[in-house]
Short mmCIF file of C-alpha atoms and ligand atoms in Angstrom, two decimals:
data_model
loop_
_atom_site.label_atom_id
_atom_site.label_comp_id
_atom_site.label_asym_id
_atom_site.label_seq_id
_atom_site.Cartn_x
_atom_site.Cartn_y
_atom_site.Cartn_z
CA UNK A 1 5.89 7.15 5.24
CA UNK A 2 8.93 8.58 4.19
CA UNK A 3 8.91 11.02 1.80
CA UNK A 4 11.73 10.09 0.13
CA UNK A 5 10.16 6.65 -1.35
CA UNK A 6 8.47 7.46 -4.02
CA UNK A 7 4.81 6.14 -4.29
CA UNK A 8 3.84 3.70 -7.04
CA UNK A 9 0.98 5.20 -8.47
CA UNK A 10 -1.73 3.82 -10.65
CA UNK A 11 -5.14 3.00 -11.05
CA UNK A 12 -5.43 -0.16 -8.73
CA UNK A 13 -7.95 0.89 -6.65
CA UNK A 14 -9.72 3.53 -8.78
CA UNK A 15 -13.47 3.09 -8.64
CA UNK A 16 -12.83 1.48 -4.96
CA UNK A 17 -14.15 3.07 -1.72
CA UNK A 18 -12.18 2.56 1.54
CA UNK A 19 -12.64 3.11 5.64
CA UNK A 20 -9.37 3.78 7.21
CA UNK A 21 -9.58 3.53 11.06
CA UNK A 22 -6.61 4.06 13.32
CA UNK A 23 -5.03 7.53 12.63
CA UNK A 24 -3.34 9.46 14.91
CA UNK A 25 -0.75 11.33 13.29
CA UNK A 26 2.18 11.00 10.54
CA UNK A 27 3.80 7.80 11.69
CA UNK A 28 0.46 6.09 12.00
CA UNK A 29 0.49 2.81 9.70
CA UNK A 30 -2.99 4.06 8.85
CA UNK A 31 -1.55 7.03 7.05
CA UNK A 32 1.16 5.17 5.71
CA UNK A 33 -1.99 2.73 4.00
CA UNK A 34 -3.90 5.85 3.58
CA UNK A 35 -0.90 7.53 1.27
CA UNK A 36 -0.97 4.09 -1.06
CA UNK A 37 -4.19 3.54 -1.64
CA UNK A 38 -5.11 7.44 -2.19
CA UNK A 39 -1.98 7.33 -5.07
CA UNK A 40 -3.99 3.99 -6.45
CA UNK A 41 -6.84 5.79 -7.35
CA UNK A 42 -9.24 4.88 -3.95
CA UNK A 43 -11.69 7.13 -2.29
CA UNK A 44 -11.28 7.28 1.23
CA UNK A 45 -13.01 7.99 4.59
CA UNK A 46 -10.49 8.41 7.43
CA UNK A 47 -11.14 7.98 11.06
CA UNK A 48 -9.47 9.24 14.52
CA UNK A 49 -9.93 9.76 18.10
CA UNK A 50 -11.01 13.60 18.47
CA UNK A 51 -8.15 14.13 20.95
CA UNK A 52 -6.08 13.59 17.85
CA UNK A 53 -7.58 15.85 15.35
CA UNK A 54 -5.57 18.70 15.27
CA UNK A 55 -2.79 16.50 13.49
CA UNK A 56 -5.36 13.79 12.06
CA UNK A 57 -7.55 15.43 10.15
CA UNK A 58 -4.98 17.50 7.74
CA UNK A 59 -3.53 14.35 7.10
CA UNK A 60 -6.74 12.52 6.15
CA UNK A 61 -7.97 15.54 4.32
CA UNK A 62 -4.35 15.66 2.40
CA UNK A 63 -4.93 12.12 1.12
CA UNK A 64 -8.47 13.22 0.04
CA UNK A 65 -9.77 11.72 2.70
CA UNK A 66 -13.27 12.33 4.57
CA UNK A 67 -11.82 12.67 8.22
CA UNK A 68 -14.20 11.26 10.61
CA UNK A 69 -13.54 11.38 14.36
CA UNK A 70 -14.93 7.98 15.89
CA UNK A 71 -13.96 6.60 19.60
CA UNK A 72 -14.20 2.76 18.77
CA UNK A 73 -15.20 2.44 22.90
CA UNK A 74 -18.53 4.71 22.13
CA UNK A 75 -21.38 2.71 20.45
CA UNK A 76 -22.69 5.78 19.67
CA UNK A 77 -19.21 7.43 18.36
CA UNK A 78 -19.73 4.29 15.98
CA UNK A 79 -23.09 4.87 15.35
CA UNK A 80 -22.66 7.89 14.27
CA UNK A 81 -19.49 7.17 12.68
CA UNK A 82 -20.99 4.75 10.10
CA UNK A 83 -23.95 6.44 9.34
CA UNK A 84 -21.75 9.63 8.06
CA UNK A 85 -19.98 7.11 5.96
CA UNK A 86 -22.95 5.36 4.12
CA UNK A 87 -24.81 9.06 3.54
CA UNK A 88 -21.31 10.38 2.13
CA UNK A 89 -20.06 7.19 0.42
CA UNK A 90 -22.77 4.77 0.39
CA UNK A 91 -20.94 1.36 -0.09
CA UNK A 92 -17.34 0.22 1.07
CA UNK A 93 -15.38 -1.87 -1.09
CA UNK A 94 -12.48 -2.54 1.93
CA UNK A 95 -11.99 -1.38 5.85
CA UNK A 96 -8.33 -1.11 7.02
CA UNK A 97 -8.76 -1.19 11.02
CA UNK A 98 -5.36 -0.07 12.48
CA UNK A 99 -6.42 0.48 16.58
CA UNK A 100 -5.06 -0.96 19.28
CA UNK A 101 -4.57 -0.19 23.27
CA UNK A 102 -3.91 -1.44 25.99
CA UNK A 103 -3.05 0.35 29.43
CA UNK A 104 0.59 1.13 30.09
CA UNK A 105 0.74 -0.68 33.10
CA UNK A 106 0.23 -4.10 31.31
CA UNK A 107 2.67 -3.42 28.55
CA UNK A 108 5.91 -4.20 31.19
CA UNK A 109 6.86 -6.77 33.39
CA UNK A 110 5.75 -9.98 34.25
CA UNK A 111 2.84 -10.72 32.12
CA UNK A 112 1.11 -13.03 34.88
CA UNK A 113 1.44 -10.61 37.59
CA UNK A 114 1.10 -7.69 35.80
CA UNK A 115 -2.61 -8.46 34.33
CA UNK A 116 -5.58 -6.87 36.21
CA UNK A 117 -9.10 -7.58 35.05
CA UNK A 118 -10.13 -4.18 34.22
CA UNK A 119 -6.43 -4.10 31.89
CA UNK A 120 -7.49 -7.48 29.95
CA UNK A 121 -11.27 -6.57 29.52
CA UNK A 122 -9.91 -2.53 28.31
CA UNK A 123 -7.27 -4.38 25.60
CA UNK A 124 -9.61 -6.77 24.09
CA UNK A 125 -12.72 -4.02 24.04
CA UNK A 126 -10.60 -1.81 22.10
CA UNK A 127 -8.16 -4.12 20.40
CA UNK A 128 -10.57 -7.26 19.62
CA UNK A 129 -14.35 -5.97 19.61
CA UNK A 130 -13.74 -2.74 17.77
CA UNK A 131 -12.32 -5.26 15.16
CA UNK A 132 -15.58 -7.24 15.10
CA UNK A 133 -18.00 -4.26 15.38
CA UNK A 134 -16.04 -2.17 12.51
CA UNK A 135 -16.17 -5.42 10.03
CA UNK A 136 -19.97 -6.15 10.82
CA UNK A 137 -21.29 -2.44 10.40
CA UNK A 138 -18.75 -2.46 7.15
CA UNK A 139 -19.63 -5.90 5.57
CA UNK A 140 -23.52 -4.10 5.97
CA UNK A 141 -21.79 -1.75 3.35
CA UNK A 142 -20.32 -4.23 0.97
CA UNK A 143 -23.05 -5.67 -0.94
CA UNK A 144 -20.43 -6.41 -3.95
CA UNK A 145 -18.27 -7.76 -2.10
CA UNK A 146 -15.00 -6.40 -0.13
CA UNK A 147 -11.59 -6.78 1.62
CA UNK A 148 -11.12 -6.22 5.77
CA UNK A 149 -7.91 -5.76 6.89
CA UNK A 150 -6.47 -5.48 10.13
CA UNK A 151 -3.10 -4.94 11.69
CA UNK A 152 -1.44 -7.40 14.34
CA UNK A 153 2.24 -8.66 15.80
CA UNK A 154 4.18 -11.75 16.44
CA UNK A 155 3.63 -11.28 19.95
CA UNK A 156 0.34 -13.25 19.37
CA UNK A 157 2.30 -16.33 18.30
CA UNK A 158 5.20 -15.99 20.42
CA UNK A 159 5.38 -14.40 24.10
CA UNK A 160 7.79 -11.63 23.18
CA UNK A 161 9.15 -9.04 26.57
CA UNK A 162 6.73 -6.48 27.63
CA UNK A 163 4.24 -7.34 24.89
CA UNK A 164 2.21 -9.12 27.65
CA UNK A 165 -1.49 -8.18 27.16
CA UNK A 166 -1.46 -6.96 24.00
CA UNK A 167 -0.24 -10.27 22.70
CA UNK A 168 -2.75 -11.93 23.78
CA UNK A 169 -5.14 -9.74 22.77
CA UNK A 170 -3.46 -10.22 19.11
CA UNK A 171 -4.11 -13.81 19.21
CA UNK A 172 -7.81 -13.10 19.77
CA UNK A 173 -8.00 -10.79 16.99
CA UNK A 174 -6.35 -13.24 14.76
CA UNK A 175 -8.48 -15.58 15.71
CA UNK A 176 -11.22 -13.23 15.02
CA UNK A 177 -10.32 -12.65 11.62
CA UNK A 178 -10.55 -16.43 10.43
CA UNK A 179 -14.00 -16.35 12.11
CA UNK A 180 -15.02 -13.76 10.40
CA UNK A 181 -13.36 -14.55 6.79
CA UNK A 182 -15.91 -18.11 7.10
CA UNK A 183 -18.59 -16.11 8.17
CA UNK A 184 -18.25 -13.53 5.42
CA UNK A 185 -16.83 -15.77 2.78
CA UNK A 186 -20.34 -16.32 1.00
CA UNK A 187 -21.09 -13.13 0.53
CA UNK A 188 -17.34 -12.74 -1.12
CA UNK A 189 -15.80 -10.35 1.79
CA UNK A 190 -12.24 -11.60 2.19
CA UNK A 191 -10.42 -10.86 5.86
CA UNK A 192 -6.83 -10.68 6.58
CA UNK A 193 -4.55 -9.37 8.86
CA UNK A 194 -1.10 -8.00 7.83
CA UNK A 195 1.21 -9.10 10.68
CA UNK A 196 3.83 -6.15 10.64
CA UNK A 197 7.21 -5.97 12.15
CA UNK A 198 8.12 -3.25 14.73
CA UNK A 199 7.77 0.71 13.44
CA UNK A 200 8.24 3.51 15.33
CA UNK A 201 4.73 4.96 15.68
CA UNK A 202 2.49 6.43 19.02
CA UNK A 203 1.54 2.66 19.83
CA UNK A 204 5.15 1.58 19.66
CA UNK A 205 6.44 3.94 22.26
CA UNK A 206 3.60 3.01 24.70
CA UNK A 207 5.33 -0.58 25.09
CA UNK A 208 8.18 -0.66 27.79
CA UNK A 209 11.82 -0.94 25.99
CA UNK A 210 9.65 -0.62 22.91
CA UNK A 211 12.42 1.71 20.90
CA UNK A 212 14.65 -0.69 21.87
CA UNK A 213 12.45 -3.49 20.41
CA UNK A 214 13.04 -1.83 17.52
CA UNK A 215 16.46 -1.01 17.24
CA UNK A 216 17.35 -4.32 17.56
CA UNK A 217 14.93 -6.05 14.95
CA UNK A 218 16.68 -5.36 12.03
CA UNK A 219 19.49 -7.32 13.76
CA UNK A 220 17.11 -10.14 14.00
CA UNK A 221 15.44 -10.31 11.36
CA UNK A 222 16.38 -12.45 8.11
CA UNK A 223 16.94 -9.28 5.77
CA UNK A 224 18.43 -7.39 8.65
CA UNK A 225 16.77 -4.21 8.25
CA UNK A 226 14.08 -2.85 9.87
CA UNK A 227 10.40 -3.17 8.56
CA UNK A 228 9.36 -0.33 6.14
CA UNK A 229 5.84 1.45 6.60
CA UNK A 230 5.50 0.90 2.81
CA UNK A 231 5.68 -2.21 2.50
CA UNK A 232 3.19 -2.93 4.95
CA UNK A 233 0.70 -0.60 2.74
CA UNK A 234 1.73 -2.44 -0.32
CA UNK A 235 0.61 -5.61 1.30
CA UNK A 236 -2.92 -4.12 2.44
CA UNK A 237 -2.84 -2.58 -1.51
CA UNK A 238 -2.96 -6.50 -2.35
CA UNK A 239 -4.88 -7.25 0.10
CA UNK A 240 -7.81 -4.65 -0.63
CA UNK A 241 -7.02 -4.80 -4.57
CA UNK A 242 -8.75 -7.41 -6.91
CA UNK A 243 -5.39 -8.83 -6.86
CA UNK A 244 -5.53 -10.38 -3.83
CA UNK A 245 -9.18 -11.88 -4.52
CA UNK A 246 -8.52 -16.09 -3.78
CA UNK A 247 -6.81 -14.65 -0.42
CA UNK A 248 -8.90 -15.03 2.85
CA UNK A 249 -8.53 -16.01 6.52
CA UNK A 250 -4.57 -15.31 6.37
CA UNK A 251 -2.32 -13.54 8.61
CA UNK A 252 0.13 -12.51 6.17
CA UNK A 253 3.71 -11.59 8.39
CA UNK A 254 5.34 -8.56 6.95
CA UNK A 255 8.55 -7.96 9.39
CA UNK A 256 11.70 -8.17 7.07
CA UNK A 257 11.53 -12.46 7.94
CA UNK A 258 11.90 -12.10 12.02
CA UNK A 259 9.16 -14.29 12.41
CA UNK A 260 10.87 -17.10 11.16
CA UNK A 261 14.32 -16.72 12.52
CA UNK A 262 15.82 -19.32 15.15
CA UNK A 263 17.87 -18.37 17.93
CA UNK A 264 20.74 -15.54 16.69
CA UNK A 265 23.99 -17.34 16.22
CA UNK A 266 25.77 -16.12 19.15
CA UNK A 267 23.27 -17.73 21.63
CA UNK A 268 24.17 -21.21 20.27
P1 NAD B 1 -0.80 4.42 16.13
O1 NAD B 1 -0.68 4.81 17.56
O2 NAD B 1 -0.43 5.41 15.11
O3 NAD B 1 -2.25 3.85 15.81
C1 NAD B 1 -3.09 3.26 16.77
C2 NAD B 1 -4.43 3.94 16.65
O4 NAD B 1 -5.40 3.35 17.52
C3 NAD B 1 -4.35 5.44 16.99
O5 NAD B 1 -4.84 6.20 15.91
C4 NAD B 1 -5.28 5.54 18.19
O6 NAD B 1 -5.93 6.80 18.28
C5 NAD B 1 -6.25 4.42 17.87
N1 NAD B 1 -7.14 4.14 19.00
C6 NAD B 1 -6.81 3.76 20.25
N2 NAD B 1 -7.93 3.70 21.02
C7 NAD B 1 -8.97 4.05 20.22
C8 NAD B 1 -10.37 4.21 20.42
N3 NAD B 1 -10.95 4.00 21.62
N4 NAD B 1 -11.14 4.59 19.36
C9 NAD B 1 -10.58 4.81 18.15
N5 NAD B 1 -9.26 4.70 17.90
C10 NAD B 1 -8.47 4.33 18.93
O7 NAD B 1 0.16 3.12 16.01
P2 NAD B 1 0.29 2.06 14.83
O8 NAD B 1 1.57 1.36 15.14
O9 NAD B 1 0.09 2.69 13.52
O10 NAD B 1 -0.88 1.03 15.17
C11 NAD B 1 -1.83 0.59 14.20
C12 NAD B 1 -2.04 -0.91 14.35
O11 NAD B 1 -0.85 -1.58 13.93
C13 NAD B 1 -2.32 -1.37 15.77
O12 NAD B 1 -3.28 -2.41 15.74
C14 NAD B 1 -0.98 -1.93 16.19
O13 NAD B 1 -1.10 -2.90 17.23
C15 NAD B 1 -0.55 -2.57 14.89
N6 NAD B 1 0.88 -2.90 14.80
C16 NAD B 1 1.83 -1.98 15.04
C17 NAD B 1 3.17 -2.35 14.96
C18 NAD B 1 4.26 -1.34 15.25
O14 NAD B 1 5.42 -1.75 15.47
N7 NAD B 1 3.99 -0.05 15.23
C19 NAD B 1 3.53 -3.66 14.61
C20 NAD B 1 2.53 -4.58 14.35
C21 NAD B 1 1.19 -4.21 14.45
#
């Protein structure tokens, strides 16, 4: 987040506990969430790969965050994982999953020749089913009740260049979350997924021409300027706050209007 904006702060979320999955380091969206709902008053436990914890875990810890390292591809990284969380925190009032990969190779290119079976089963396993897994072993935590949040792109609704696998593997996880917001309804856990428009983070930069993506979405978007890290976070803050409480099943789009946006002038 950038440390010029200055963070609203208040007692939203106070009395709230949180899971954060998906940091890696400074730019992560994670932190950016982490950062909003720390300055709202929430309690947080923070999780990251171990081959990131040399940046991770000072960030998590300077949020007052309990950094946790968990590999989502490890049931036993999980395992272990959630039971630290329910000794050290004992309930969850919202997850915020933020984890996504896919292998380079099917981030370029043609999208049909370009897919291998080992690349499509690797995105949805760590894209998709970590989604599933982290909201069942969390909802196990929620007995009041809760908000699940997770993080996904246009290219689920619309084939965008180089996106490829990981769009498709979008549209499964926003399929997942409906599934799981009528599956968890009755027992009042609301799920969402914040569909945010291209920052510059780690997972940006593994997509080919992905800077370039960016450069040229503010051009195309409606407000033309680029997405801003904190206004993704302010939308999980809703989202995960009692404010947000008759909202379920909904992919709310958070890009500065590009998803809406017809053809640019000059093409017609
Ligand atoms: P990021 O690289 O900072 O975060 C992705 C995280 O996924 C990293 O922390 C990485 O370590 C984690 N991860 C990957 N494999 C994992 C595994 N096996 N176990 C545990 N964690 C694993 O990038 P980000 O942009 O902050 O991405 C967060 C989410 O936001 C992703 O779902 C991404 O698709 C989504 N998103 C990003 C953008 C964007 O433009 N940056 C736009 C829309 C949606």
């Amino acid at each position: 987040m950038a440390d010029e904006f200055d963070l609203p702060k208040g007692d939203l979320m106070k009395g709230k506990k949180g899971l954060i999955m998906g940091l890696a380091d400074s730019h992560s969206i994670a932190f950016g969430i982490a950062q909003q709902m720390a300055a709202q008053g929430a309690e947080l436990a923070i999780t990251y790969m171990e081959s990131n914890e040399r940046r991770a875990k000072p960030l998590a810890e300077s949020v007052g965050g309990l950094p946790i390292a968990c590999d989502v591809s490890d049931d036993a990284s999980m395992d272990a994982a959630f039971a630290q969380i329910e000794k050290s925190m004992g309930t969850l009032d919202f997850l915020v999953h933020a984890i996504a990969m896919a292998n380079r190779e099917q981030l370029q290119g043609s999208f049909v020749e370009n897919t291998t079976r080992d690349g499509f089963h690797f995105a949805l396993d760590i894209s998709v089913y970590s989604f599933v897994d982290a909201t069942r072993r969390a909802a196990k935590l929620m007995p009041n009740g809760g908000s699940i949040i997770t993080l996904t792109y246009l290219g689920a609704e619309r084939p965008m260049p180089n996106y490829n696998m990981m769009g498709v593997a979008k549209a499964a996880l926003e399929s997942a979350v409906r599934y799981a917001a009528r599956d968890l309804g009755p027992q009042k856990i609301r799920v969402n997924a914040i569909s945010a428009g291209a920052i510059r983070t780690l997972s940006l930069a593994g997509i080919a021409g992905g800077r370039s993506m960016h450069a040229k979405s503010a051009a195309l978007s409606a407000l033309k300027e680029h997405t801003a890290i904190e206004s993704v976070a302010g939308c999980a803050l809703w989202l995960a706050s009692d404010l947000g409480r008759s909202a379920t099943g909904e992919i709310v789009h958070v890009d500065a209007g590009i998803h809406m946006m017809g053809p640019p002038e000059e093409l017609l």
